Coordinates of C-alpha atoms in Angstrom, one line a residue:
Chain A
X1 CA 188.7 -95.5 52.4
X2 CA 186.8 -92.7 54.0
X3 CA 186.0 -95.4 56.5
X4 CA 189.5 -94.8 58.0
X5 CA 188.5 -91.5 59.5
X6 CA 185.1 -92.8 60.5
X7 CA 186.7 -95.8 62.2
X8 CA 189.1 -93.4 63.8
X9 CA 186.3 -91.3 65.2
X10 CA 184.4 -94.3 66.4
X11 CA 187.5 -95.5 68.2
X12 CA 187.9 -92.1 69.9
X13 CA 184.2 -92.3 71.0
X14 CA 181.9 -90.9 68.3
X15 CA 181.0 -87.3 68.9
X16 CA 184.1 -86.4 70.9
X17 CA 186.2 -87.9 68.0
X18 CA 184.5 -85.6 65.5
X19 CA 184.9 -82.6 67.7
X20 CA 188.5 -83.5 68.3
X21 CA 189.1 -83.8 64.5
X22 CA 187.4 -80.4 64.0
X23 CA 189.6 -78.8 66.7
X24 CA 192.8 -80.3 65.1
X25 CA 191.8 -79.0 61.7
X26 CA 191.0 -75.5 63.1
X27 CA 194.3 -75.4 64.9
X28 CA 196.2 -76.4 61.7
X29 CA 194.4 -73.7 59.8
X30 CA 195.3 -71.0 62.3
X31 CA 198.9 -72.3 62.3
X32 CA 199.0 -72.3 58.6
X33 CA 197.6 -68.7 58.5
X34 CA 200.1 -67.4 61.0
X35 CA 203.2 -69.3 59.8
X36 CA 204.5 -66.8 57.2
X37 CA 204.0 -63.9 59.6
X38 CA 205.9 -65.6 62.4
X39 CA 208.6 -67.3 60.4
X40 CA 210.3 -65.3 57.7
X41 CA 212.3 -68.1 56.1
X42 CA 212.3 -68.4 52.3
X43 CA 213.4 -72.1 52.4
X44 CA 210.5 -73.1 54.5
X45 CA 208.0 -70.9 52.8
X46 CA 209.0 -72.4 49.4
X47 CA 208.7 -75.9 50.8
X48 CA 205.2 -75.1 52.2
X49 CA 204.1 -73.6 48.9
X50 CA 205.2 -76.7 47.0
X51 CA 203.6 -79.0 49.7
X52 CA 200.3 -77.2 49.3
X53 CA 200.6 -77.6 45.6
X54 CA 201.1 -81.4 46.2
X55 CA 198.1 -81.4 48.5
X56 CA 196.0 -80.0 45.7
X57 CA 197.3 -82.5 43.2
X58 CA 197.0 -85.5 45.5
X59 CA 193.6 -84.6 47.0
X60 CA 192.4 -84.1 43.4
X61 CA 193.9 -87.3 42.2
X62 CA 192.4 -89.1 45.1
X63 CA 188.8 -88.3 43.9
X64 CA 189.2 -90.1 40.5
X65 CA 191.8 -92.6 41.4
X66 CA 191.2 -93.2 45.1
X67 CA 187.4 -93.1 45.2
X68 CA 186.5 -94.2 41.7
X69 CA 189.6 -96.4 41.2
X70 CA 190.6 -95.0 37.8
X71 CA 194.3 -94.6 38.3
X72 CA 195.6 -91.6 36.3
X73 CA 199.4 -91.1 35.8
X74 CA 198.8 -88.0 33.7
X75 CA 197.4 -85.8 36.4
X76 CA 200.2 -83.3 36.1
X77 CA 198.9 -82.6 32.5
X78 CA 196.1 -80.6 34.1
X79 CA 198.6 -78.6 36.2
X80 CA 200.2 -77.7 32.9
X81 CA 196.9 -76.9 31.2
X82 CA 196.0 -74.5 34.1
X83 CA 199.4 -72.9 34.1
X84 CA 199.4 -72.3 30.3
X85 CA 195.8 -71.1 30.2
X86 CA 196.5 -68.6 33.0
X87 CA 199.9 -67.5 31.6
X88 CA 198.6 -66.9 28.1
X89 CA 195.6 -65.0 29.3
X90 CA 197.6 -63.0 31.8
X91 CA 200.0 -61.9 29.0
X92 CA 197.2 -61.1 26.6
X93 CA 194.8 -59.3 29.0
X94 CA 197.5 -57.8 31.3
X95 CA 195.6 -59.1 34.4
X96 CA 196.9 -60.7 37.6
X97 CA 197.3 -64.5 37.3
X98 CA 195.5 -64.7 40.7
X99 CA 192.4 -63.3 39.1
X100 CA 192.7 -65.7 36.1
X101 CA 193.3 -68.8 38.2
X102 CA 189.5 -69.8 38.1
X103 CA 189.8 -69.8 34.3
X104 CA 192.7 -72.2 34.6
X105 CA 190.5 -74.4 36.7
X106 CA 187.7 -74.3 34.2
X107 CA 190.1 -75.1 31.3
X108 CA 191.4 -78.1 33.1
X109 CA 188.0 -79.4 34.1
X110 CA 186.5 -79.0 30.7
X111 CA 189.4 -80.7 29.1
X112 CA 189.2 -83.5 31.6
X113 CA 185.5 -84.0 30.9
X114 CA 186.1 -84.2 27.2
X115 CA 189.1 -86.6 27.3
X116 CA 187.3 -88.5 30.1
X117 CA 184.4 -89.2 27.9
X118 CA 186.8 -91.1 25.6
X119 CA 189.4 -92.5 28.0
X120 CA 187.1 -93.7 30.7
X121 CA 185.5 -96.2 28.5
X122 CA 188.6 -98.2 29.2
X123 CA 189.4 -99.6 32.6
X124 CA 192.5 -100.8 34.6
X125 CA 195.8 -100.8 32.9
X126 CA 194.5 -99.5 29.6
X127 CA 193.2 -96.4 31.3
X128 CA 196.5 -95.8 33.1
X129 CA 198.4 -96.1 29.8
X130 CA 196.1 -93.7 28.1
X131 CA 196.6 -91.1 30.9
X132 CA 200.3 -91.3 30.4
X133 CA 199.9 -90.9 26.7
X134 CA 197.6 -88.0 27.2
X135 CA 200.3 -86.3 29.4
X136 CA 203.0 -86.7 26.7
X137 CA 200.6 -85.6 23.9
X138 CA 199.9 -82.4 25.9
X139 CA 203.7 -81.9 26.3
X140 CA 204.3 -82.4 22.6
X141 CA 201.5 -80.0 21.7
X142 CA 202.8 -77.2 23.9
X143 CA 206.3 -77.9 22.7
X144 CA 205.3 -77.5 19.1
X145 CA 202.4 -75.1 19.0
X146 CA 203.2 -71.5 18.1
X147 CA 200.9 -69.8 20.5
X148 CA 202.6 -71.5 23.5
X149 CA 206.0 -70.3 22.3
X150 CA 207.2 -73.9 22.1
X151 CA 210.3 -74.9 24.0
X152 CA 211.2 -71.3 24.8
X153 CA 208.5 -71.2 27.3
X154 CA 206.5 -68.2 28.6
X155 CA 207.6 -65.5 31.0
X156 CA 204.8 -64.2 33.2
X157 CA 204.4 -60.7 34.5
X158 CA 206.3 -60.0 37.7
X159 CA 204.4 -59.7 40.9
X160 CA 203.3 -56.1 41.6
X161 CA 203.2 -56.2 45.3
X162 CA 205.9 -54.7 47.6
X163 CA 209.1 -56.8 47.7
X164 CA 208.9 -57.0 51.5
X165 CA 206.0 -59.5 51.1
X166 CA 208.1 -61.7 48.8
X167 CA 206.4 -65.1 48.4
X168 CA 203.8 -64.7 51.1
X169 CA 200.9 -64.0 48.8
X170 CA 201.7 -67.2 46.8
X171 CA 201.7 -69.1 50.0
X172 CA 198.2 -67.9 50.9
X173 CA 196.9 -68.5 47.5
X174 CA 198.2 -72.1 47.4
X175 CA 197.2 -72.8 51.0
X176 CA 193.6 -71.6 50.1
X177 CA 193.6 -74.0 47.1
X178 CA 194.9 -76.8 49.3
X179 CA 192.1 -76.2 51.8
X180 CA 189.5 -76.1 49.1
X181 CA 190.8 -79.4 47.7
X182 CA 190.6 -81.1 51.0
X183 CA 187.1 -79.6 51.4
X184 CA 186.0 -80.8 48.0
X185 CA 187.4 -84.3 48.6
X186 CA 185.6 -84.5 52.0
X187 CA 182.4 -83.2 50.6
X188 CA 182.5 -85.7 47.7
X189 CA 183.1 -88.5 50.1
X190 CA 180.0 -87.6 52.1
X191 CA 177.6 -87.4 49.1
X192 CA 175.6 -89.9 47.1
X193 CA 178.1 -89.1 44.3
X194 CA 181.1 -90.1 46.4
X195 CA 179.4 -93.3 47.5
X196 CA 178.7 -94.1 43.8
X197 CA 182.3 -93.6 43.0
X198 CA 183.4 -96.1 45.7
X199 CA 180.8 -98.5 44.3
X200 CA 182.4 -98.0 40.8
X201 CA 185.8 -98.8 42.2
X202 CA 184.5 -101.9 43.9
X203 CA 182.4 -103.3 41.0
X204 CA 181.5 -101.1 38.2
X205 CA 179.1 -103.4 36.4
X206 CA 177.2 -104.1 39.6
X207 CA 177.0 -100.4 40.4
X208 CA 175.5 -99.7 36.9
X209 CA 173.0 -102.6 37.4
X210 CA 172.0 -101.2 40.7
X211 CA 171.2 -97.7 39.4
X212 CA 174.4 -95.7 39.5
X213 CA 174.8 -93.7 36.2
X214 CA 178.4 -94.7 35.9
X215 CA 179.2 -92.7 32.8
X216 CA 178.2 -89.3 34.3
X217 CA 179.8 -90.2 37.6
X218 CA 183.2 -91.1 36.2
X219 CA 183.4 -88.0 33.9
X220 CA 182.2 -85.8 36.8
X221 CA 184.9 -87.3 39.1
X222 CA 187.6 -86.7 36.5
X223 CA 186.5 -83.1 36.1
X224 CA 186.2 -82.6 39.8
X225 CA 189.7 -84.1 40.4
X226 CA 191.3 -81.7 37.9
X227 CA 189.4 -78.4 38.6
X228 CA 191.5 -77.2 41.5
X229 CA 194.6 -78.6 40.0
X230 CA 194.1 -76.3 37.1
X231 CA 193.7 -73.3 39.4
X232 CA 196.9 -74.4 41.2
X233 CA 198.6 -74.5 37.9
X234 CA 197.9 -70.9 37.4
X235 CA 199.2 -69.9 40.8
X236 CA 202.3 -72.1 40.3
X237 CA 203.0 -70.5 36.9
X238 CA 202.9 -67.1 38.5
X239 CA 205.1 -68.3 41.4
X240 CA 207.7 -69.7 38.9
X241 CA 207.3 -66.6 36.6
X242 CA 208.7 -68.8 33.8
X243 CA 207.1 -71.9 32.5
X244 CA 208.1 -74.4 29.8
X245 CA 206.5 -77.6 28.5
X246 CA 209.1 -80.0 30.0
X247 CA 208.7 -78.5 33.5
X248 CA 204.9 -78.3 33.6
X249 CA 203.9 -81.4 31.7
X250 CA 206.1 -83.6 33.8
X251 CA 205.5 -87.2 34.7
X252 CA 207.6 -86.9 37.8
X253 CA 205.0 -84.6 39.3
X254 CA 202.4 -87.3 38.5
X255 CA 204.5 -89.9 40.2
X256 CA 205.0 -87.7 43.3
X257 CA 201.2 -87.3 43.5
X258 CA 200.6 -91.0 43.3
X259 CA 203.3 -91.7 45.8
X260 CA 201.9 -89.2 48.3
X261 CA 198.4 -90.7 48.1
X262 CA 199.7 -94.3 48.3
X263 CA 201.7 -93.4 51.3
X264 CA 199.0 -91.6 53.1
X265 CA 196.1 -93.8 52.2
X266 CA 194.2 -94.1 49.0
X267 CA 190.5 -93.2 49.2
X268 CA 190.8 -91.4 52.5
X269 CA 190.3 -87.7 52.9
X270 CA 193.4 -87.0 54.9
X271 CA 195.8 -89.6 53.5
X272 CA 196.7 -87.5 50.5
X273 CA 197.4 -84.5 52.8
X274 CA 199.6 -86.6 55.1
X275 CA 201.4 -88.0 52.0
X276 CA 202.1 -84.6 50.5
X277 CA 203.6 -83.4 53.8
X278 CA 206.0 -86.3 53.8
X279 CA 206.9 -86.6 50.1
X280 CA 207.4 -82.9 49.2
X281 CA 209.7 -82.0 52.2
X282 CA 211.6 -85.2 51.5
X283 CA 212.1 -84.3 47.9
X284 CA 213.2 -80.8 49.0
X285 CA 215.7 -82.1 51.5
X286 CA 217.1 -84.5 48.9
X287 CA 217.6 -81.6 46.5
X288 CA 219.3 -79.6 49.2
X289 CA 221.7 -82.4 50.3
X290 CA 222.4 -84.1 47.0
X291 CA 222.3 -81.0 44.9
X292 CA 220.5 -80.9 41.6
X293 CA 221.2 -84.6 41.0
X294 CA 218.6 -87.2 40.2
X295 CA 219.0 -88.8 43.7
X296 CA 215.5 -87.8 44.7
X297 CA 214.2 -90.1 42.0
X298 CA 215.9 -93.0 43.5
X299 CA 214.5 -91.9 46.8
X300 CA 211.0 -91.9 45.4
X301 CA 211.5 -95.3 43.9
X302 CA 212.7 -96.7 47.2
X303 CA 209.8 -95.1 49.1
X304 CA 207.3 -96.4 46.6
X305 CA 208.7 -99.9 47.1
X306 CA 208.5 -99.7 50.8
X307 CA 205.0 -98.5 50.8
X308 CA 203.8 -101.2 48.4
X309 CA 205.6 -103.9 50.4
X310 CA 204.8 -102.8 53.9
X311 CA 201.9 -100.4 53.8
X312 CA 200.0 -101.4 50.7
X313 CA 196.9 -99.6 52.0
X314 CA 198.7 -96.5 53.2
X315 CA 199.4 -95.1 56.6
X316 CA 195.9 -93.9 57.6
X317 CA 193.8 -97.0 56.7
X318 CA 196.4 -99.2 58.4
X319 CA 196.3 -97.1 61.6
X320 CA 192.5 -97.1 61.5
X321 CA 192.4 -100.8 61.1
X322 CA 194.7 -101.2 64.1
X323 CA 192.5 -99.0 66.3
X324 CA 189.4 -100.8 65.1
X325 CA 190.9 -104.2 65.9
X326 CA 191.8 -103.0 69.3
X327 CA 188.3 -101.7 69.9
X328 CA 186.8 -105.0 68.8
X329 CA 189.1 -107.0 71.1
X330 CA 188.2 -104.7 74.0
X331 CA 184.5 -105.1 73.2
X332 CA 184.9 -108.8 73.0
X333 CA 186.8 -108.9 76.3
X334 CA 183.9 -106.9 77.9
X335 CA 181.5 -109.6 76.7
X336 CA 183.5 -112.1 78.7
X337 CA 185.6 -113.4 75.8
X338 CA 182.6 -114.1 73.5
X339 CA 183.7 -114.9 69.9
X340 CA 183.7 -112.0 67.6
X341 CA 183.7 -113.6 64.2
X342 CA 180.8 -112.2 62.3
X343 CA 179.5 -115.4 60.8
X344 CA 179.3 -116.8 64.3
X345 CA 177.3 -114.0 65.7
X346 CA 175.0 -114.1 62.7
X347 CA 171.6 -115.8 62.3
X348 CA 171.5 -119.5 63.3
X349 CA 170.9 -120.4 59.7
X350 CA 173.8 -118.4 58.5
X351 CA 176.3 -120.2 60.7
X352 CA 178.1 -122.3 58.2
X353 CA 177.6 -120.2 55.1
X354 CA 181.1 -118.9 55.1
X355 CA 182.5 -122.3 54.7
X356 CA 179.9 -123.5 52.2
X357 CA 180.5 -120.3 50.1
X358 CA 184.2 -121.0 50.1
X359 CA 183.6 -124.4 48.7
X360 CA 181.3 -123.5 45.8
Chain B
X1 CA 153.0 -123.9 45.4
X2 CA 149.7 -122.0 45.8
X3 CA 147.3 -122.4 43.0
X4 CA 145.0 -119.5 44.0
X5 CA 147.8 -117.1 43.4
X6 CA 148.4 -118.1 39.8
X7 CA 146.5 -115.7 37.6
X8 CA 144.1 -117.6 35.3
X9 CA 145.6 -117.7 31.8
X10 CA 148.7 -115.9 32.8
X11 CA 149.8 -115.6 29.2
X12 CA 146.7 -113.6 28.3
X13 CA 147.1 -111.1 31.1
X14 CA 149.5 -108.2 30.9
X15 CA 153.2 -109.0 30.8
X16 CA 155.6 -107.3 33.2
X17 CA 158.4 -108.3 30.9
X18 CA 158.3 -109.3 27.3
X19 CA 161.3 -110.5 25.2
X20 CA 160.9 -110.8 21.5
X21 CA 163.2 -112.7 19.1
X22 CA 166.3 -111.9 21.3
X23 CA 169.6 -112.9 19.8
X24 CA 173.2 -112.9 21.0
X25 CA 176.2 -114.6 19.5
X26 CA 179.6 -115.0 21.1
X27 CA 182.0 -115.7 18.2
X28 CA 180.5 -118.8 16.5
X29 CA 178.2 -119.7 19.3
X30 CA 174.6 -118.5 19.4
X31 CA 174.1 -118.2 23.2
X32 CA 170.7 -116.8 22.8
X33 CA 168.9 -117.6 19.6
X34 CA 165.5 -116.2 18.6
X35 CA 164.4 -116.3 22.2
X36 CA 160.9 -115.0 23.0
X37 CA 158.9 -115.1 26.2
X38 CA 156.6 -113.2 28.5
X39 CA 156.8 -112.9 32.3
X40 CA 153.2 -112.6 33.4
X41 CA 152.4 -109.6 35.7
X42 CA 151.9 -110.7 39.3
X43 CA 153.9 -113.9 38.9
X44 CA 157.0 -115.6 40.2
X45 CA 158.4 -117.0 37.0
X46 CA 161.1 -119.7 36.9
X47 CA 163.6 -119.7 34.1
X48 CA 165.2 -123.1 34.0
X49 CA 167.3 -125.1 31.6
X50 CA 170.5 -127.2 31.4
X51 CA 173.9 -125.6 31.9
X52 CA 174.9 -123.5 29.0
X53 CA 171.3 -123.0 27.8
X54 CA 171.7 -119.2 27.9
X55 CA 169.9 -118.3 31.2
X56 CA 172.5 -115.9 32.5
X57 CA 173.1 -114.4 29.1
X58 CA 169.4 -113.7 28.9
X59 CA 169.6 -111.9 32.3
X60 CA 172.6 -109.9 31.1
X61 CA 170.7 -108.9 28.0
X62 CA 167.6 -107.9 29.9
X63 CA 169.6 -105.8 32.4
X64 CA 171.8 -104.2 29.8
X65 CA 175.1 -105.7 30.8
X66 CA 175.3 -107.2 27.3
X67 CA 174.1 -105.7 24.1
X68 CA 171.8 -107.9 22.0
X69 CA 172.5 -108.6 18.4
X70 CA 168.8 -108.4 17.7
X71 CA 165.4 -108.5 19.2
X72 CA 163.3 -106.4 21.6
X73 CA 163.0 -106.2 25.4
X74 CA 159.9 -104.5 26.8
X75 CA 159.3 -103.7 30.5
X76 CA 155.7 -102.9 31.2
X77 CA 155.1 -102.5 27.5
X78 CA 158.0 -100.0 26.9
X79 CA 161.2 -100.8 25.0
X80 CA 164.2 -100.9 27.3
X81 CA 166.9 -102.5 25.1
X82 CA 169.0 -99.5 24.0
X83 CA 168.9 -98.0 27.5
X84 CA 172.0 -98.2 29.7
X85 CA 171.7 -100.5 32.7
X86 CA 171.0 -97.8 35.3
X87 CA 168.1 -96.4 33.3
X88 CA 166.6 -99.9 33.1
X89 CA 166.9 -100.0 36.9
X90 CA 165.2 -96.7 37.2
X91 CA 162.3 -98.1 35.0
X92 CA 161.7 -100.8 37.6
X93 CA 164.2 -103.6 37.1
X94 CA 166.4 -105.2 39.8
X95 CA 168.8 -108.1 39.7
X96 CA 171.0 -110.3 41.8
X97 CA 174.0 -112.3 40.6
X98 CA 174.8 -116.0 40.5
X99 CA 177.8 -115.4 42.8
X100 CA 176.8 -112.5 45.1
X101 CA 178.5 -109.3 44.0
X102 CA 178.9 -106.7 46.7
X103 CA 180.9 -103.6 47.3
X104 CA 183.1 -105.4 49.7
X105 CA 185.0 -102.3 51.1
X106 CA 181.8 -100.4 51.8
X107 CA 179.5 -101.0 54.8
X108 CA 176.4 -103.1 54.6
X109 CA 174.2 -100.0 54.8
X110 CA 176.2 -98.1 52.2
X111 CA 175.8 -101.1 49.9
X112 CA 172.1 -100.7 49.9
X113 CA 171.8 -96.9 49.7
X114 CA 174.2 -96.4 46.8
X115 CA 171.8 -96.1 43.8
X116 CA 170.0 -93.1 42.6
X117 CA 166.3 -93.3 41.9
X118 CA 166.6 -91.1 38.8
X119 CA 169.2 -88.6 37.6
X120 CA 169.3 -85.1 38.7
X121 CA 172.5 -83.2 39.5
X122 CA 171.0 -82.1 42.8
X123 CA 170.6 -85.8 43.9
X124 CA 174.3 -86.5 43.3
X125 CA 175.1 -83.8 45.9
X126 CA 172.7 -85.3 48.5
X127 CA 174.1 -86.8 51.6
X128 CA 175.1 -90.4 51.0
X129 CA 173.3 -92.1 53.8
X130 CA 170.1 -90.1 54.5
X131 CA 166.5 -89.5 53.6
X132 CA 164.1 -91.9 51.9
X133 CA 166.9 -94.3 50.9
X134 CA 168.2 -94.5 54.4
X135 CA 164.7 -95.4 55.7
X136 CA 164.1 -97.9 53.0
X137 CA 167.5 -99.5 53.4
X138 CA 167.0 -99.8 57.2
X139 CA 163.7 -101.4 56.7
X140 CA 165.0 -103.9 54.1
X141 CA 168.1 -104.8 56.2
X142 CA 165.8 -105.4 59.1
X143 CA 163.6 -107.8 57.1
X144 CA 166.5 -109.8 55.6
X145 CA 168.0 -110.0 59.1
X146 CA 171.1 -107.9 58.6
X147 CA 170.2 -104.8 60.5
X148 CA 172.7 -105.3 63.2
X149 CA 175.5 -105.5 60.7
X150 CA 174.8 -102.0 59.2
X151 CA 178.2 -100.6 59.9
X152 CA 180.2 -103.7 59.1
X153 CA 182.1 -104.0 55.8
X154 CA 180.1 -106.1 53.4
X155 CA 183.1 -108.2 52.6
X156 CA 183.0 -109.6 56.2
X157 CA 179.6 -111.1 55.9
X158 CA 179.2 -114.9 55.5
X159 CA 178.3 -116.0 52.0
X160 CA 174.6 -116.6 52.9
X161 CA 174.4 -113.2 54.4
X162 CA 176.0 -111.7 51.3
X163 CA 173.2 -113.3 49.2
X164 CA 170.6 -111.7 51.6
X165 CA 172.3 -108.4 51.3
X166 CA 172.2 -108.6 47.5
X167 CA 168.5 -109.2 47.7
X168 CA 168.1 -106.1 49.8
X169 CA 170.2 -104.2 47.2
X170 CA 168.0 -105.4 44.4
X171 CA 164.9 -104.2 46.2
X172 CA 165.9 -100.8 47.4
X173 CA 164.4 -98.8 44.6
X174 CA 161.1 -100.7 44.8
X175 CA 161.4 -102.4 41.5
X176 CA 158.5 -103.9 39.6
X177 CA 160.5 -107.0 38.5
X178 CA 163.6 -108.5 40.1
X179 CA 165.7 -111.1 38.3
X180 CA 167.3 -113.6 40.7
X181 CA 170.2 -115.6 39.4
X182 CA 170.4 -118.8 41.4
X183 CA 169.3 -117.3 44.8
X184 CA 169.8 -120.7 46.4
X185 CA 173.2 -121.6 45.1
X186 CA 176.0 -122.1 47.6
X187 CA 173.8 -121.6 50.7
X188 CA 172.6 -124.1 53.2
X189 CA 169.1 -125.6 53.4
X190 CA 167.9 -123.3 56.2
X191 CA 169.0 -120.3 54.3
X192 CA 167.3 -121.5 51.1
X193 CA 164.1 -121.8 53.2
X194 CA 164.6 -118.3 54.4
X195 CA 165.3 -116.9 51.0
X196 CA 162.1 -118.5 49.6
X197 CA 160.1 -117.0 52.5
X198 CA 161.5 -113.6 51.7
X199 CA 160.8 -113.9 48.0
X200 CA 157.2 -114.8 48.7
X201 CA 156.9 -111.9 51.2
X202 CA 158.2 -109.3 48.7
X203 CA 156.1 -110.8 46.0
X204 CA 152.9 -110.4 48.1
X205 CA 153.9 -106.7 48.4
X206 CA 153.9 -106.3 44.6
X207 CA 157.3 -107.2 43.2
X208 CA 157.4 -109.8 40.5
X209 CA 160.3 -112.2 40.2
X210 CA 162.1 -114.0 37.4
X211 CA 164.2 -116.7 38.9
X212 CA 167.0 -118.8 37.4
X213 CA 167.5 -121.8 39.7
X214 CA 168.8 -125.3 39.5
X215 CA 167.2 -126.4 42.7
X216 CA 164.0 -128.0 41.3
X217 CA 162.1 -128.5 44.5
X218 CA 162.6 -124.7 45.1
X219 CA 161.4 -123.9 41.6
X220 CA 158.3 -126.1 42.0
X221 CA 157.6 -124.6 45.3
X222 CA 158.2 -120.9 44.5
X223 CA 157.1 -120.4 40.9
X224 CA 153.7 -120.2 39.4
X225 CA 155.0 -120.1 35.9
X226 CA 158.0 -121.8 34.4
X227 CA 160.0 -121.1 31.2
X228 CA 162.4 -123.8 30.0
X229 CA 165.4 -122.6 28.0
X230 CA 167.6 -124.9 25.9
X231 CA 170.0 -124.0 23.2
X232 CA 169.3 -120.3 23.7
X233 CA 165.5 -120.5 23.0
X234 CA 162.4 -121.2 25.1
X235 CA 161.3 -124.8 24.4
X236 CA 158.5 -125.1 26.9
X237 CA 156.4 -122.9 29.2
X238 CA 153.5 -123.4 31.6
X239 CA 152.8 -124.4 35.2
X240 CA 155.6 -126.2 37.0
X241 CA 153.7 -129.5 36.9
X242 CA 153.1 -129.3 33.2
X243 CA 156.6 -128.4 32.4
X244 CA 158.0 -131.2 34.5
X245 CA 156.3 -133.8 32.4
X246 CA 156.9 -132.1 29.0
X247 CA 158.8 -134.5 26.8
X248 CA 160.8 -131.7 25.2
X249 CA 162.0 -130.7 28.6
X250 CA 163.0 -134.2 29.6
X251 CA 164.8 -134.5 26.3
X252 CA 166.7 -131.3 26.8
X253 CA 167.8 -132.3 30.3
X254 CA 168.6 -135.9 29.8
X255 CA 169.2 -136.2 26.0
X256 CA 172.3 -133.9 25.9

C-alpha cells in the first residue's frame, strides 16, 4: 500500500518526514549519477544496469498487479516486445536503439491495451494463467516468425561511442528509465486513477457500482505498467547486442519481478525498488559463486517461500505497520493509558457494533 | 410516518425509477419474473418481501451488476439497462449492500472520494483527495459521524460504522436515487435510529430512497410508499398501512 510511505512520514512527524524522504531521494539520485564516474568497475556497473532494469519491471508490474490487484506472470513478454520492436527497427532504419526506445514503449503499451481488453475480463487465477499463456505465445511467435529470424535471434548494431565509455551510457539510459518508472508509479498512486485501481483491487464490483469506470481503468493500468518496460526492452537489447526468443520472453524474468515486489512490498511506491536492489544483486552473486548453474533458481524459490511465510505483505508495509503501532501506543500512553480500540472511541451508539456484526 | 410528506397520488406523479417487465433467470429458477413497478419521485419507497423473493436481484439488475434477461429500467425517464454500472451511477444512482462492502485497505476518506463524476481523461489524472470531492466527502463524513476517522483504514471500523461509511459512499456524487439494501441489518437499535434519522435528513435534501428492509417497524416509520415482492414480481403496492393489511401480502409472508 502507498499508505506505507504515508504512515512512515506520519511517524517521522509529517512535513519533516516528507522533506527527509525528498532529501534521501535527491541524495540517491546524485549518488547514482556519480557512481560510474567514480567507480570504474564492470562487474558493479553490469549489476546496476540489471538492477535498474528490474526496477523498471517491478515498478511497472506493481501498477497493474500491486495497485489494481491483477497479478501478471507474463510481464517479461513486454520486455521482449520492446526489445524486438527496437531491434528490428534499428536494423531496418540504421538508427540508434536509444532513439527508438520510445517506439518500443509504444509497441508494448498498445499490445498490452489490446490483450488487456480481452484478458482483463477474467479475474484472479484465470487472469494469472492467461498472462503466462500470453508470454509463451509471444515466445512461440518470435521463435517461428520469419521477420524475427526465429531461434537464430537478432544481432543489433554495435555501440558507436568511444570504447573508453564502455557500458556507462547503458547505465544512464537504464537509470533514467528506472527513475521514470518510480515517478510514474508514485504519480499514479497520488491520482484519482490510482485510488480507483486500489478500489478495484479491494472490491471491483463495489468500485464499479460507486462510479469507477473499471474497464478503462484496468486497461489503462495494464498499458501504463508495460510502457516503460517496453522502452527498457529496447535499451536491454542494445546492451546485450544479441537477442533471442528464449532469452527475452523468459518466465524467470517475470518470476524475479514478482519476487522483487513481494519482498519489498506490493502496492507501495518504494517496495519494488527495494526488492529489485535485493533480488538482482543476489542473483548476480549466485551466478558468480555457483557458476552458470541453476542454483539461483533454488535461491529464488527459497526466498519466495521465506517472504510468503514471514513477510507476506513485504518489507516496507511491515515496517510501516510497526512504526504506526509504536506511534499509536505512544499516543495512547500520552492520554494516560486510554484504550485505543477504534470501536471503543467511536460514537456511543456504535460501541457494540463490532461484536454484533461479527455475529450476523 | 409523516402523511404530509407523501405526494398525493404518488403513482400519478413522475417516477424517479421505473421498472418494466423485468426478468432474470438463474438456471431453472425465475428470480425476477415479469416485475414492474415505479418509485415515485420525492418518496422513500420500501421494497419488502419474504426471503428469496428477488429483492437483492432486483437491486443488482437496477445497478447493473447483473444483466436482465428482458425488460426495461428507466431512471428519470431514460433507459439505463444496457449501461455499465458506473454510467448508471453517473446518471444519479447510488446503492449500499446488504453486508457493507468497503475498500478495507483504504482510508475512510479515500473510500468516499474514489468515484469519478463522469469520465474525462483529465479527471483520472487529478489528485486523489482534493477539490470538490474532498469537500463533499468531508461534509458527508461529518454528518454520519465519522469525520474523526478520516485517516483510519476502513477495515478497522466497527460494523455499524462501516454501514454509515457505506451510506456516505453512496451519497458522494449527489445521486437522485439511492438503493439501500437492509440498512438496519446487523446493527444495534440505537444505530438503526441514527440510520433512519440520516435517511430522513438526506431525503429532505432531495435524494429519494428505495429501501429493502426486513425490520417492519422501520419500514412503516420511514417509507411513504411500499412495494411487496414475492416470487420475483410485485404483488402489492401502496401506503405502508394499506400494504400491511393486504391479504395477498399476508398470504405471501405466512402462506409459504
